[in-house]
Amino acid sequence: MTKTFVRPLLAATLACTLAFSPALLTYAQEPQAPAAPAPTTNAVPNVSLGVAKYKYTKAPRPLPNLFAPYKPISVEAVGLSNSPRIDQMIQDGKLNLSLQDAVELALQNNLDIIVQRYNPWLADTSILKAEAGGFGGGTPGAAFAGSTSNSPLANFDPTLTSTFSIDDRNLPVNNPLTSGTGTGASSLARLTVHTSTFNTQLSEGFHTGTTFFAAWDNTRSSSTSPANLFNPSVQSSIFAGFSQQLLNGFGTKVNTRNIRIAKNNRRIADLAFSQQAITTITNTITAYWELVFARENVKVQQQAVTVAEKLYGDNKKQLEIGTMAPLDVTRAESELATDRQNLIVAQTAQLQQTQVLKNAISKNPLAPNMINVEIIPTDLPTRPEAIEAPSFEQAVAEAFAKRPDVQEQAINLQNGQIDLGATRNALLPTATFTAQYGSVGLAGNQTQVLTTTPGLGTQLVDSTGALINAFIPTQTPATTQVVKGGLGDAMSTVFHNNFPDYNVQLNVQIPIRNRSAQADNQRAILTQRQLEAQMQQLKNSALLDVRNTFIALEQDRARVEAASKARELQQQTFDAEQKKYQLGASTVYLVIQTQRDLISAQGTELRALTDLVEAKANYERALGRTLEVNRVTVADAKSGQVDQATLIPGTLHGQVVGMDKVYREIDNGNGQK
């Protein structure tokens, strides 16, 4: 490297370093105090978790507020009041609710959704930390919080390190001659040394395993020793260099391992959120239909009580006129008591199911407008159209492609492969190549002795008084002056590169036996094999889930057909028995028996219909269809807002996309709009 190239390089390095450094000692003899920092201002914007306005993968920028990175962000408190839509839907103490309304209110108010919504945001913070070179935090459902490799972690954020120290020492001197304090001392001499130091270093690591650094060091020292050339003196130096990992820790794959795992964990958090949304929707659908069943069952039991009361009243009249035995009246009264008891049980079940649905669709079921509200479902269970896949194999393939839990495990396998590669690299020895170049300067106060040419002095005379050619020289005392120098002179020496400094080194560390790295690699291999087995286990569970829900759906369809036919026939039997009784061809016992059979048939049909629509919801859950069938996207669930105009399955920002594009949007920071 030529001197003409080194000087401008050093000048540029110094300019960059000075831009990040406080004021230094400008002169050797009069140090100046560091400049006071500017007052801080709170410029952190408010954020809203409801719509995820803040990007948690991005840290506050230092411009225009230099102190923003060193202050916490502001996060809004959790809103635990019910959404305004509930207030709008309640009229006269009643909440008329369709199934779609129940699903939408659950997405807005269900606390399981609200709690789970934080996990993707927490995963964002893990990405932020990993991109700085740290170890990301764990994510529910993720098998890896970060890589287990012991390869060195670089700091990807620029780090400015400044050190300022003042050191004043009084040293006892055993040899005054060698210390320069004087000779012939009869007592212990003292050497006083005062040193002020200000050092600044800027370093940053990169994904390749490279670390660049630049250092500007300044030391001002003074002592009572007259042997120093400069006293006080200022020594300045500027160094710039880099270090590169050659074996362990080399390459972008190793150094970005935690970043890639953190981004994968963000996808796992999204999938876990989707799973929670599916679970919440399925539970809400089940709670809705259970309430429908409970209300309709109350109507059936009320009808039974009405019929039993009429029969009991008619029998009492016949007993009074003497055309009926008392035992028949007792039987009718017993049936009435049983039906009233069944009605109370049905009404209790309705109250219980109402509370279950309230908990599903509201944040605070004890809110004044919710605690006593009557929920009136507006949808009734009907026989759904066939939704089964053409074949069991196709249904299983759809489940493997759509179920969030299977996709989560697939990403865990990817993370395991990342960790396996990192631990394999960590088996290598550590070889670090370091090179640096710098320039050193020295200046300070220098004492100079001024010499003068002595004159001839007074001319001598002989005994006769005659002048002779001899003189008495004039004694002129010697004088000294102090030539002042300081930081500017030392830096001038640095920039002129009068004292260049080169350093190149190779540091190799070879761990004997390497058991720690071997253990990490073996654990990574075993974990990967375990994840592969768990993946097959999860697929088998999904397969069984699909099979069971498919069988339940088919059986419930057959149950509905049979129950409907049985209810129709039982209605005809009951009507015929009543006519026979009115004609005197039947008994009260037979009428009561056929009434019981009709009520049981009505309840069985209603139960079969309810089980059928619930089986449909479970089958859709098993195949991973729940969100698209209910016209809900993950983005809607995250924000807690359901927009009817955009409830199109598989959309993002109004465009039909696949999951790969959604993930790319998330990686680019656009996934929380």
XYZ file of C-alpha atoms in Angstrom, residues 10-628:
619
model
C -6.682 7.472 7.239
C -8.276 10.874 6.796
C -11.604 9.302 5.818
C -11.439 6.872 8.738
C -10.753 9.684 11.171
C -13.637 11.741 9.814
C -16.052 8.834 10.292
C -14.784 8.168 13.786
C -14.973 11.817 14.785
C -18.602 11.931 13.695
C -19.485 9.471 16.472
C -17.079 10.755 19.150
C -17.446 13.512 21.735
C -14.965 16.332 22.029
C -11.401 15.434 22.990
C -8.510 17.148 24.590
C -7.568 19.827 22.080
C -4.311 20.828 23.711
C -1.894 18.867 25.828
C -1.816 21.394 28.620
C -5.532 22.369 28.855
C -8.041 19.522 28.446
C -11.617 20.472 27.631
C -14.657 18.824 29.191
C -16.751 16.568 26.945
C -19.761 18.226 25.401
C -23.037 17.766 27.268
C -25.582 15.559 25.505
C -28.690 17.095 24.062
C -31.881 16.673 26.109
C -33.928 13.626 25.254
C -37.375 13.870 23.725
C -40.124 11.290 23.759
C -40.775 10.809 20.058
C -41.852 7.154 20.195
C -45.203 6.921 18.411
C -48.194 5.300 20.033
C -49.148 1.919 18.662
C -52.324 -0.077 18.416
C -52.164 -3.817 18.899
C -55.651 -4.208 17.531
C -54.551 -3.497 13.976
C -50.806 -4.105 14.463
C -49.759 -0.651 13.293
C -46.282 -1.074 14.745
C -43.787 -3.356 13.034
C -42.157 -5.273 15.838
C -39.440 -6.501 13.477
C -38.252 -2.883 13.200
C -36.542 -0.983 15.990
C -36.953 2.776 16.495
C -34.638 4.663 14.160
C -32.013 7.052 15.559
C -33.101 9.813 13.204
C -34.420 12.389 13.832
C -34.385 11.399 17.524
C -30.916 10.104 18.403
C -32.147 8.730 21.714
C -35.091 6.726 20.355
C -33.173 3.401 20.216
C -32.421 3.691 23.922
C -36.020 4.192 25.078
C -38.859 1.653 25.327
C -41.665 1.751 22.805
C -45.241 2.460 23.806
C -47.677 -0.433 23.563
C -51.379 0.074 24.132
C -53.052 -1.753 26.986
C -55.255 -4.720 26.208
C -58.825 -3.692 25.444
C -61.021 -5.894 27.624
C -64.356 -4.273 26.835
C -66.723 -5.883 24.377
C -66.687 -4.711 20.785
C -69.191 -1.960 19.906
C -70.914 -4.325 17.482
C -72.430 -6.261 20.388
C -74.068 -3.089 21.686
C -75.453 -2.388 18.236
C -76.946 -5.876 17.951
C -78.671 -5.935 21.365
C -82.267 -4.730 21.148
C -84.639 -4.749 24.147
C -82.408 -7.092 26.103
C -82.242 -9.642 23.286
C -79.377 -10.534 20.975
C -80.572 -11.954 17.668
C -77.577 -13.912 16.433
C -76.890 -15.791 13.222
C -74.121 -18.361 12.976
C -71.966 -15.991 10.910
C -72.530 -13.231 13.471
C -71.390 -15.576 16.238
C -68.197 -16.442 14.335
C -67.389 -12.800 13.674
C -68.036 -11.746 17.271
C -65.817 -14.594 18.471
C -62.964 -13.359 16.289
C -63.388 -9.871 17.715
C -63.911 -10.726 21.382
C -62.805 -14.259 22.179
C -60.009 -14.093 24.756
C -58.272 -17.156 23.316
C -57.869 -15.203 20.065
C -56.711 -12.101 21.937
C -54.083 -14.033 23.909
C -52.864 -15.965 20.864
C -52.617 -12.753 18.812
C -49.574 -11.727 20.859
C -47.508 -14.729 19.799
C -46.846 -13.517 16.209
C -45.821 -10.154 17.622
C -43.526 -11.821 20.148
C -42.051 -13.796 17.258
C -41.405 -10.460 15.511
C -39.253 -9.386 18.443
C -37.272 -12.618 18.104
C -36.551 -11.731 14.463
C -35.420 -8.277 15.550
C -33.063 -9.729 18.144
C -31.685 -12.375 15.783
C -31.016 -9.778 13.083
C -28.897 -7.920 15.631
C -26.839 -11.063 16.152
C -28.586 -12.321 19.272
C -30.464 -15.473 20.190
C -34.188 -15.243 19.410
C -36.778 -16.236 21.975
C -39.012 -19.278 21.865
C -42.386 -19.492 20.120
C -45.260 -21.780 21.189
C -45.294 -24.730 18.824
C -41.680 -24.202 17.726
C -39.164 -26.923 18.557
C -36.215 -24.478 18.346
C -35.831 -21.088 19.986
C -32.517 -20.780 18.150
C -29.589 -22.825 16.991
C -27.752 -24.988 19.530
C -24.470 -24.540 17.648
C -21.577 -23.032 19.600
C -20.226 -21.202 16.551
C -19.305 -17.613 17.416
C -22.143 -15.100 17.165
C -21.286 -11.834 15.454
C -22.825 -8.509 16.448
C -24.594 -7.254 13.319
C -25.393 -3.883 14.885
C -22.598 -1.283 14.766
C -21.165 -0.818 18.238
C -19.415 2.345 19.347
C -17.209 1.856 22.415
C -15.716 4.888 24.158
C -13.446 4.820 27.190
C -12.389 7.899 29.161
C -10.095 7.587 32.146
C -7.959 9.813 34.371
C -5.062 8.225 36.243
C -2.842 10.085 38.708
C -0.007 8.104 40.305
C 2.828 8.868 42.715
C 5.424 6.146 42.294
C 8.268 5.516 44.769
C 11.555 5.362 42.812
C 14.305 3.012 43.854
C 16.837 4.187 41.232
C 16.637 7.942 40.644
C 19.309 7.759 37.965
C 17.450 5.378 35.656
C 14.105 7.053 36.301
C 15.472 10.474 35.432
C 14.527 12.090 38.720
C 18.074 13.026 39.613
C 21.247 11.645 41.210
C 22.642 11.526 44.648
C 19.287 11.464 46.399
C 19.613 10.529 50.049
C 15.915 9.730 50.537
C 13.242 7.827 48.616
C 12.421 9.731 45.440
C 8.932 10.200 44.033
C 7.864 10.044 40.405
C 4.483 11.651 39.713
C 2.668 10.506 36.571
C -0.695 11.878 35.336
C -2.412 10.110 32.447
C -5.701 10.930 30.669
C -7.028 8.470 28.120
C -9.840 8.677 25.585
C -10.293 5.703 23.288
C -13.049 5.156 20.716
C -13.713 2.020 18.718
C -16.385 1.261 16.117
C -17.028 -2.357 15.114
C -19.651 -4.285 13.177
C -20.085 -7.924 12.198
C -21.466 -9.272 8.923
C -23.227 -12.425 7.797
C -20.086 -13.788 6.154
C -18.317 -14.156 9.503
C -16.383 -10.929 8.969
C -15.939 -8.207 11.564
C -14.692 -4.741 10.616
C -13.328 -2.371 13.226
C -11.803 1.086 13.452
C -10.162 2.572 16.563
C -9.067 6.056 17.527
C -6.970 6.121 20.724
C -5.631 9.203 22.518
C -3.463 9.345 25.637
C -2.204 12.462 27.412
C 0.477 11.917 30.044
C 2.746 14.094 32.166
C 5.327 13.254 34.801
C 7.978 14.876 36.983
C 10.721 13.013 35.152
C 12.961 15.364 33.121
C 14.025 12.482 30.893
C 10.918 12.625 28.676
C 11.220 14.351 25.324
C 7.642 15.668 25.552
C 6.188 16.556 28.922
C 3.196 16.552 28.956
C 2.786 14.406 25.851
C -0.153 13.358 23.626
C -0.051 10.084 21.753
C -2.726 9.434 19.124
C -3.292 6.481 16.868
C -5.822 5.362 14.277
C -6.260 1.726 13.354
C -8.603 0.036 10.901
C -8.851 -3.655 10.212
C -10.978 -6.751 9.955
C -11.163 -10.315 11.185
C -12.529 -13.255 9.224
C -13.535 -16.684 10.441
C -12.045 -19.271 8.099
C -13.463 -22.561 9.434
C -15.874 -22.540 12.363
C -18.251 -19.629 11.814
C -17.493 -19.134 8.113
C -20.267 -18.313 5.642
C -23.733 -16.821 5.602
C -25.556 -20.083 6.314
C -23.887 -20.435 9.688
C -24.036 -16.799 10.726
C -27.692 -16.326 9.721
C -28.874 -19.531 11.390
C -30.727 -17.766 14.193
C -32.278 -15.266 11.787
C -33.654 -18.022 9.572
C -34.943 -19.961 12.570
C -36.601 -16.818 13.964
C -38.342 -16.143 10.643
C -39.499 -19.738 10.490
C -40.770 -19.415 14.054
C -42.732 -16.366 12.916
C -44.459 -18.610 10.381
C -45.086 -21.163 13.112
C -46.674 -18.414 15.210
C -48.920 -17.554 12.258
C -49.907 -21.192 11.875
C -50.507 -21.548 15.607
C -52.702 -18.484 15.400
C -54.568 -20.060 12.488
C -55.006 -23.213 14.569
C -56.400 -21.148 17.421
C -58.742 -19.379 15.025
C -59.922 -22.759 13.712
C -60.414 -24.064 17.253
C -62.278 -20.933 18.309
C -64.545 -20.992 15.268
C -65.268 -24.710 15.696
C -66.021 -24.267 19.396
C -68.227 -21.270 18.627
C -70.143 -23.233 16.001
C -70.592 -26.097 18.455
C -71.733 -23.730 21.208
C -74.147 -22.052 18.802
C -75.768 -25.295 17.707
C -75.865 -26.599 21.268
C -77.792 -23.487 22.236
C -80.120 -23.987 19.266
C -80.697 -27.574 20.395
C -81.257 -26.477 23.993
C -83.828 -23.853 22.965
C -85.648 -26.208 20.603
C -85.581 -28.932 23.244
C -87.228 -26.505 25.658
C -89.969 -25.991 23.080
C -90.406 -29.754 22.727
C -90.599 -30.189 26.490
C -93.044 -27.282 26.763
C -95.195 -28.941 24.135
C -95.040 -32.164 26.117
C -96.139 -30.322 29.269
C -98.985 -28.687 27.363
C -100.231 -32.032 26.050
C -99.817 -33.641 29.481
C -101.753 -30.798 31.150
C -104.587 -31.155 28.619
C -104.683 -34.906 29.101
C -104.655 -34.517 32.867
C -107.452 -31.928 32.721
C -109.599 -34.076 30.464
C -109.103 -37.092 32.694
C -110.098 -35.151 35.791
C -113.321 -34.084 34.098
C -114.081 -37.664 33.131
C -113.333 -38.763 36.687
C -115.791 -36.189 38.003
C -118.598 -37.470 35.764
C -117.695 -41.050 36.621
C -116.517 -42.252 33.239
C -112.843 -42.838 34.199
C -111.046 -44.721 36.902
C -108.927 -42.777 39.434
C -105.833 -44.797 38.439
C -105.907 -43.318 34.935
C -105.992 -39.812 36.388
C -103.032 -40.660 38.606
C -101.088 -41.888 35.611
C -101.797 -38.663 33.709
C -100.745 -36.598 36.728
C -97.523 -38.602 37.056
C -96.750 -38.037 33.395
C -97.377 -34.293 33.846
C -94.926 -34.170 36.781
C -92.295 -36.019 34.749
C -92.717 -33.665 31.788
C -92.428 -30.631 34.054
C -89.212 -32.053 35.491
C -87.856 -32.626 31.964
C -88.797 -29.032 31.102
C -86.810 -27.723 34.087
C -83.797 -29.781 33.024
C -84.097 -28.465 29.455
C -84.392 -24.854 30.668
C -81.309 -25.334 32.855
C -79.377 -26.692 29.887
C -80.472 -23.658 27.858
C -79.135 -21.300 30.520
C -75.842 -23.192 30.593
C -75.423 -23.169 26.818
C -76.308 -19.474 26.711
C -73.469 -18.754 29.120
C -71.059 -20.894 27.077
C -71.890 -18.929 23.932
C -71.623 -15.625 25.804
C -68.097 -16.535 26.876
C -67.207 -17.409 23.287
C -68.416 -14.149 21.698
C -67.602 -11.577 24.405
C -64.574 -10.404 26.330
C -66.585 -9.577 29.425
C -69.750 -11.650 29.896
C -70.442 -9.671 33.089
C -70.842 -6.399 31.212
C -74.137 -4.698 32.154
C -75.597 -5.181 28.689
C -74.498 -8.838 28.469
C -75.093 -10.355 31.882
C -78.852 -10.758 31.455
C -79.158 -10.631 27.676
C -81.140 -13.376 25.963
C -79.365 -14.839 22.944
C -81.794 -15.823 20.211
C -80.193 -17.908 17.447
C -81.738 -17.075 14.099
C -80.379 -20.139 12.249
C -81.811 -23.622 12.627
C -79.933 -26.838 11.895
C -80.611 -28.153 8.404
C -79.222 -31.021 6.439
C -76.032 -29.674 4.819
C -75.052 -30.566 1.320
C -72.402 -33.203 0.835
C -68.977 -31.711 1.587
C -66.974 -34.924 1.713
C -63.922 -35.277 -0.498
C -64.339 -37.650 -3.479
C -62.129 -40.216 -1.773
C -60.488 -40.811 1.576
C -57.035 -40.463 0.021
C -57.923 -37.039 -1.368
C -59.320 -35.985 2.002
C -56.079 -36.996 3.726
C -53.980 -35.195 1.125
C -56.071 -32.046 1.652
C -55.611 -32.315 5.414
C -51.830 -32.669 5.073
C -51.734 -29.568 2.869
C -54.054 -27.360 4.960
C -53.850 -28.388 8.601
C -51.770 -25.822 10.546
C -50.342 -28.410 12.941
C -48.879 -30.447 10.054
C -47.438 -27.295 8.480
C -45.942 -26.275 11.837
C -44.127 -29.586 12.087
C -42.830 -29.205 8.527
C -41.275 -25.869 9.512
C -39.817 -27.449 12.654
C -38.105 -29.943 10.353
C -36.655 -27.032 8.380
C -35.350 -25.487 11.606
C -33.865 -28.831 12.577
C -32.012 -28.971 9.268
C -30.679 -25.448 9.850
C -29.449 -26.396 13.312
C -27.939 -29.623 11.991
C -25.879 -27.716 9.425
C -24.750 -25.177 12.022
C -23.617 -27.834 14.495
C -21.803 -29.653 11.687
C -19.854 -26.457 10.954
C -19.122 -26.051 14.663
C -17.184 -29.330 14.602
C -14.387 -27.531 12.733
C -11.517 -25.815 14.554
C -11.616 -22.074 14.970
C -9.311 -20.206 12.606
C -9.464 -16.407 12.692
C -7.536 -14.253 10.255
C -7.015 -10.681 11.440
C -5.394 -7.792 9.608
C -5.113 -4.181 10.646
C -3.284 -1.060 9.558
C -2.750 2.094 11.522
C -0.653 5.154 12.114
C 0.726 6.551 15.375
C 1.588 10.113 16.291
C 3.300 11.717 19.304
C 3.528 15.361 20.328
C 3.511 17.561 23.411
C 5.301 20.308 25.273
C 9.059 20.248 24.612
C 11.638 22.206 26.647
C 14.443 23.637 24.515
C 17.726 25.161 25.842
C 18.681 28.381 24.074
C 22.502 28.843 23.674
C 24.207 32.199 22.985
C 27.649 32.964 21.518
C 29.826 34.146 24.407
C 31.564 37.571 23.971
C 35.352 38.271 24.302
C 34.762 39.919 27.632
C 37.352 42.197 29.384
C 40.858 42.526 27.846
C 43.738 41.896 30.189
C 46.771 44.301 30.797
C 50.287 43.534 31.834
C 52.141 44.916 34.798
C 52.944 48.049 32.916
C 49.365 48.670 32.105
C 49.708 47.775 28.469
C 46.901 45.747 26.813
C 47.729 42.245 25.998
C 45.961 39.855 23.628
C 44.006 38.042 26.351
C 40.416 38.415 27.534
C 38.247 37.365 30.465
C 35.171 35.721 28.777
C 31.710 37.103 29.590
C 29.493 34.607 31.564
C 26.041 34.563 29.878
C 23.438 32.418 31.699
C 21.698 29.738 29.502
C 17.958 30.212 28.784
C 15.211 27.705 27.963
C 11.844 27.911 26.193
C 8.851 25.582 26.065
C 7.549 24.686 22.602
C 3.889 23.741 23.069
C 2.262 20.903 21.186
C -0.936 18.916 21.579
C -3.567 16.811 19.892
C -3.391 18.703 16.628
C 0.340 18.060 16.281
C -0.082 14.391 17.172
C -2.877 13.987 14.598
C -0.743 15.755 11.990
C 1.882 13.099 12.559
C -0.810 10.433 12.194
C -2.096 11.830 8.916
C 1.413 12.184 7.526
C 1.861 8.488 8.277
C 5.281 9.045 9.811
C 4.953 5.956 11.995
C 2.912 3.313 10.124
C 1.787 0.166 11.897
C 0.936 -3.129 10.192
C -0.380 -6.279 11.829
C -1.474 -9.576 10.271
C -2.162 -12.654 12.343
C -3.779 -16.064 12.142
C -5.229 -17.495 15.327
C -6.062 -21.208 15.306
C -7.794 -22.987 18.170
C -8.063 -26.764 17.962
C -10.126 -28.323 20.757
C -8.662 -31.682 21.667
C -11.326 -34.440 21.465
C -13.954 -31.784 20.641
C -16.558 -33.418 22.882
C -18.738 -30.343 23.373
C -19.203 -29.767 19.634
C -19.695 -33.494 19.095
C -22.442 -33.520 21.723
C -24.211 -30.574 20.057
C -24.037 -32.219 16.640
C -25.216 -35.587 17.914
C -28.092 -33.932 19.751
C -29.068 -32.061 16.580
C -29.077 -35.306 14.584
C -31.147 -37.105 17.215
C -33.571 -34.177 17.453
C -34.005 -34.190 13.682
C -34.755 -37.905 13.693
C -37.212 -37.393 16.526
C -38.936 -34.606 14.586
C -39.214 -36.868 11.564
C -40.871 -39.535 13.719
C -43.168 -36.909 15.253
C -44.099 -35.740 11.768
C -45.239 -39.235 10.843
C -47.016 -39.506 14.190
C -48.802 -36.224 13.520
C -49.803 -37.359 10.028
C -51.187 -40.575 11.455
C -53.195 -38.571 14.000
C -54.479 -36.310 11.242
C -55.391 -39.350 9.156
C -57.297 -40.842 12.088
C -59.003 -37.501 12.728
C -60.112 -37.306 9.101
C -61.348 -40.906 9.177
C -63.262 -40.473 12.444
C -64.893 -37.183 11.474
C -65.785 -38.606 8.059
C -67.417 -41.649 9.672
C -69.230 -39.423 12.179
C -70.495 -37.217 9.355
C -71.778 -40.181 7.352
C -73.371 -41.762 10.410
C -75.057 -38.517 11.412
C -76.502 -38.155 7.928
C -77.992 -41.624 8.266
C -79.192 -40.794 11.795
C -81.000 -37.719 10.540
C -82.732 -39.722 7.826
C -83.773 -42.403 10.283
C -84.761 -39.930 13.004
C -86.872 -37.875 10.606
C -88.691 -40.973 9.387
C -89.179 -42.213 12.955
C -90.555 -38.855 14.071
C -93.042 -38.794 11.163
C -94.247 -42.319 11.937
C -94.443 -41.583 15.664
C -96.480 -38.453 14.971
C -98.922 -40.548 12.955
C -99.057 -43.140 15.742
C -99.753 -40.501 18.372
C -102.487 -38.857 16.277
C -104.133 -42.234 15.678
C -103.947 -43.177 19.361
C -105.578 -39.897 20.359
C -108.455 -40.514 17.938
C -108.898 -44.043 19.290
C -108.891 -42.661 22.826
C -111.527 -40.082 21.922
C -113.650 -42.897 20.506
C -113.145 -44.991 23.625
C -111.022 -47.603 21.865
C -107.802 -46.804 23.736
C -106.566 -46.154 27.245
C -104.829 -43.264 28.968
C -101.719 -45.400 29.424
C -101.425 -45.992 25.664
C -101.900 -42.287 24.931
C -99.206 -41.382 27.446
C -96.901 -44.021 25.997
C -97.318 -42.786 22.424
C -96.833 -39.213 23.652
C -93.560 -40.172 25.297
C -92.472 -41.919 22.120
C -93.321 -38.824 20.023
C -91.409 -36.483 22.344
C -88.456 -38.855 22.320
C -88.587 -39.036 18.508
C -88.709 -35.232 18.230
C -85.745 -34.898 20.595
C -83.840 -37.615 18.737
C -84.387 -35.881 15.401
C -83.310 -32.520 16.822
C -80.253 -34.124 18.428
C -79.374 -35.882 15.175
C -79.658 -32.633 13.196
C -77.504 -30.801 15.748
C -74.916 -33.583 15.729
C -74.884 -33.489 11.921
C -74.042 -29.784 11.654
C -71.471 -30.175 14.426
C -69.988 -33.187 12.633
C -69.759 -31.051 9.496
C -67.807 -28.415 11.465
C -65.488 -31.078 12.887
C -64.900 -32.595 9.454
C -63.979 -29.169 8.097
C -61.643 -28.699 11.065
C -59.993 -32.062 10.411
C -59.331 -31.080 6.792
C -58.211 -27.531 7.653
C -61.146 -25.939 5.796
C -62.671 -24.055 8.717
C -61.367 -20.588 7.876
C -62.252 -20.643 4.204
